């Protein structure tokens, strides 16, 4: 399918690190069923490093591919390094996502951060709350891509179904 | 790998009959039908034969058929025409349903901005509106009722004849978007009290980019496309002769086989529905009986439609979904919301639309593949896990 890059299709059809870690050190869940996507990330952390990571995702092809790629990007990294992994890194590693799917990569970043925050909270590790504020898809995205996404959103919002309620 | 095209509601593969019919009008009789010399007149004759053939399929007269560039254009022209006729008499109220195609909804949206009052009737959970509900909504200033013949997503068939009778009795124009019905169901505009009807060739094995509007004689159409005197002055632009001829051939062929194909398709469709019914926490969308013979549409809890589509595509099965992700919009299908499906369930919808060439093996392959894909995606879905663990309530029963 031309909608997605080969990388996206590969991570969608053969997702890495799917599953649950029963005794996870940090768990993060973002999204909701009404919007059509939920991502859950489980982290096993040892000596400040991501020893293991698993994910579960309810969502579209790019949501599953973004989760899979995100887990690959953080596995084995130190916590400081993981904090540097942004949605942009996920998009780049996937060789790009269509404009209206960029929020999937944002969700992946947020899920990882939520899992880290859970780990910090559980272990009384201090952190800067600023680092964990709700992100929006706008950040780290080239303006022309954003414009296209905005146009699509506007078109969607203008649909009769919502207006005539 | 087996390749199964199960998206015939989106568009169909052209039939041999349709392809063969168009070729002479590209290779030999390529003249402009408005020209007086023989290649032009040959084209003109073919055009008028096509008009008569299309009319005959609906028990209409040739002069009641206007060729258009697509089904969308026919919908636009029917609605705009009725609106213009209405407003001249001070009637600016239009009745439709919440689950029409966007060709209708967006045209109504435009009229609403012009000051028309639009009533969109609710659709029952089985995907049907009743003639009584239409009757109750009609007001002295109602100029048009437009209700689709069969819904494009869930395939439900509306009580067209009864709605037409109500409109006739109250003196209100009645238009039906019959894009999903033409060539698949018997349509008789006189018997069914239809004033205007839209069709599109690519839904009955004809070419894309050509359609027709039936408008009962006496109804004065408003141009959507201004130009030359083609289509009795109601639609400018040199006629797409080859495709119009092809559409007529496809329609004639489809209409000659309606009963035969419907019988085959209904059996296959019901086998498909029975198979998919076995998947726990899933439900058929739309009435089981009053639906086009080729459509099965399900919602499955705990998963999202686009990922189902991509996985099925990987297994050679092509179909579609009403999830937000497949539409590129933020909301899932307005049709599924209109029949009362909650958002989280509407995201997990799957539409399979078959044709009479499917075999039982094809159907069984689809059932097995969908069952497998649903299970696979549920296994990686935290939403499904929550449903299973009782952390979130199920919408469907097992
Ligand atoms: C019910 C319905 N109305 C209108 C249309 C539009 O037809 P077309 O694609 O020819 O513009 C379609 C098909 O997409 C349809 O299913």
CSV table of C-alpha atoms in Angstrom, one decimal, chain A residues 1 3-4 8-9 12-15 18-20 22 29 31-40 42 55-64 100-101 103-104 152-153 155-165, chain B residues 98 102 104-110 112-113 118 120 302-311 313-314 324-332 334 337 343-345 347 376-377 379-386 391-392:
chain,number,residue,atom,x,y,z
A,1,UNK,CA,0.0,0.0,0.0
A,3,UNK,CA,-0.2,5.1,1.9
A,4,UNK,CA,2.6,3.8,4.2
A,8,UNK,CA,5.8,1.2,8.4
A,9,UNK,CA,4.3,-1.9,6.8
A,12,UNK,CA,2.9,-3.1,11.3
A,13,UNK,CA,2.9,-6.7,9.9
A,14,UNK,CA,5.8,-7.9,12.1
A,15,UNK,CA,5.6,-5.8,15.2
A,18,UNK,CA,4.4,-7.0,21.4
A,19,UNK,CA,3.2,-8.2,24.8
A,20,UNK,CA,3.0,-7.5,28.5
A,22,UNK,CA,3.9,-8.7,34.3
A,29,UNK,CA,-1.0,4.1,28.9
A,31,UNK,CA,-5.1,7.6,24.3
A,32,UNK,CA,-8.7,6.4,24.6
A,33,UNK,CA,-11.1,4.1,22.8
A,34,UNK,CA,-13.4,6.9,21.6
A,35,UNK,CA,-10.6,8.4,19.6
A,36,UNK,CA,-9.7,5.0,18.3
A,37,UNK,CA,-6.2,4.5,19.7
A,38,UNK,CA,-4.7,3.4,23.0
A,39,UNK,CA,-1.0,2.6,23.5
A,40,UNK,CA,0.4,0.9,26.6
A,42,UNK,CA,5.7,-1.7,29.8
A,55,UNK,CA,3.8,-2.8,24.1
A,56,UNK,CA,0.1,-3.3,23.5
A,57,UNK,CA,-1.8,-1.1,21.0
A,58,UNK,CA,-5.3,-0.6,20.0
A,59,UNK,CA,-5.3,1.5,16.8
A,60,UNK,CA,-4.6,1.8,13.1
A,61,UNK,CA,-1.6,0.5,11.2
A,62,UNK,CA,0.6,3.5,11.9
A,63,UNK,CA,-0.3,3.4,15.6
A,64,UNK,CA,0.9,-0.2,15.8
A,100,UNK,CA,-3.0,12.8,9.4
A,101,UNK,CA,-1.2,9.9,11.1
A,103,UNK,CA,-0.5,11.9,16.1
A,104,UNK,CA,0.3,8.2,16.2
A,152,UNK,CA,-7.6,17.6,6.6
A,153,UNK,CA,-8.8,18.3,10.1
A,155,UNK,CA,-12.3,19.2,6.1
A,156,UNK,CA,-13.3,16.5,8.6
A,157,UNK,CA,-14.8,19.0,11.0
A,158,UNK,CA,-16.8,20.6,8.2
A,159,UNK,CA,-18.6,17.3,7.5
A,160,UNK,CA,-22.4,17.5,7.6
A,161,UNK,CA,-22.7,14.7,10.1
A,162,UNK,CA,-21.3,16.8,12.9
A,163,UNK,CA,-22.8,20.1,11.8
A,164,UNK,CA,-26.4,19.0,11.5
A,165,UNK,CA,-26.7,17.4,15.0
B,98,UNK,CA,-28.7,11.3,8.9
B,102,UNK,CA,-21.9,13.0,1.5
B,104,UNK,CA,-26.4,14.5,-0.5
B,105,UNK,CA,-25.3,15.7,2.9
B,106,UNK,CA,-22.8,18.3,1.7
B,107,UNK,CA,-25.3,19.6,-0.9
B,108,UNK,CA,-27.8,20.1,1.9
B,109,UNK,CA,-25.2,21.7,4.0
B,110,UNK,CA,-24.7,24.3,1.2
B,112,UNK,CA,-28.6,25.3,4.8
B,113,UNK,CA,-26.1,28.1,4.5
B,118,UNK,CA,-32.9,20.9,6.7
B,120,UNK,CA,-32.2,15.0,9.0
B,302,UNK,CA,-11.6,-3.9,21.0
B,303,UNK,CA,-9.9,-3.4,17.6
B,304,UNK,CA,-9.6,-0.7,15.0
B,305,UNK,CA,-10.7,-1.0,11.4
B,306,UNK,CA,-7.8,0.3,9.5
B,307,UNK,CA,-5.4,-2.3,11.0
B,308,UNK,CA,-8.0,-5.0,10.1
B,309,UNK,CA,-8.0,-3.7,6.5
B,310,UNK,CA,-4.2,-3.7,6.2
B,311,UNK,CA,-3.9,-7.2,7.6
B,313,UNK,CA,-5.0,-6.8,2.4
B,314,UNK,CA,-1.8,-8.7,3.3
B,324,UNK,CA,-11.8,7.4,11.5
B,325,UNK,CA,-8.4,6.4,10.4
B,326,UNK,CA,-9.6,5.1,7.1
B,327,UNK,CA,-11.6,8.3,6.4
B,328,UNK,CA,-8.8,10.6,7.4
B,329,UNK,CA,-11.3,12.4,9.6
B,330,UNK,CA,-11.5,12.5,13.4
B,331,UNK,CA,-14.8,10.8,13.7
B,332,UNK,CA,-15.7,7.3,12.6
B,334,UNK,CA,-21.4,9.0,10.3
B,337,UNK,CA,-22.9,6.8,14.5
B,343,UNK,CA,-17.5,5.7,18.7
B,344,UNK,CA,-15.2,3.0,20.2
B,345,UNK,CA,-17.2,0.3,18.4
B,347,UNK,CA,-13.8,2.4,14.9
B,376,UNK,CA,-4.5,-11.4,16.4
B,377,UNK,CA,-5.3,-7.7,16.8
B,379,UNK,CA,-4.3,-10.1,21.4
B,380,UNK,CA,-2.2,-7.0,21.2
B,381,UNK,CA,-5.0,-4.5,22.2
B,382,UNK,CA,-5.0,-3.0,25.7
B,383,UNK,CA,-8.6,-2.0,25.0
B,384,UNK,CA,-9.6,-5.6,24.5
B,385,UNK,CA,-7.6,-6.7,27.6
B,386,UNK,CA,-9.7,-4.1,29.6
B,391,UNK,CA,-12.3,-2.9,33.4
B,392,UNK,CA,-14.5,-1.5,30.6
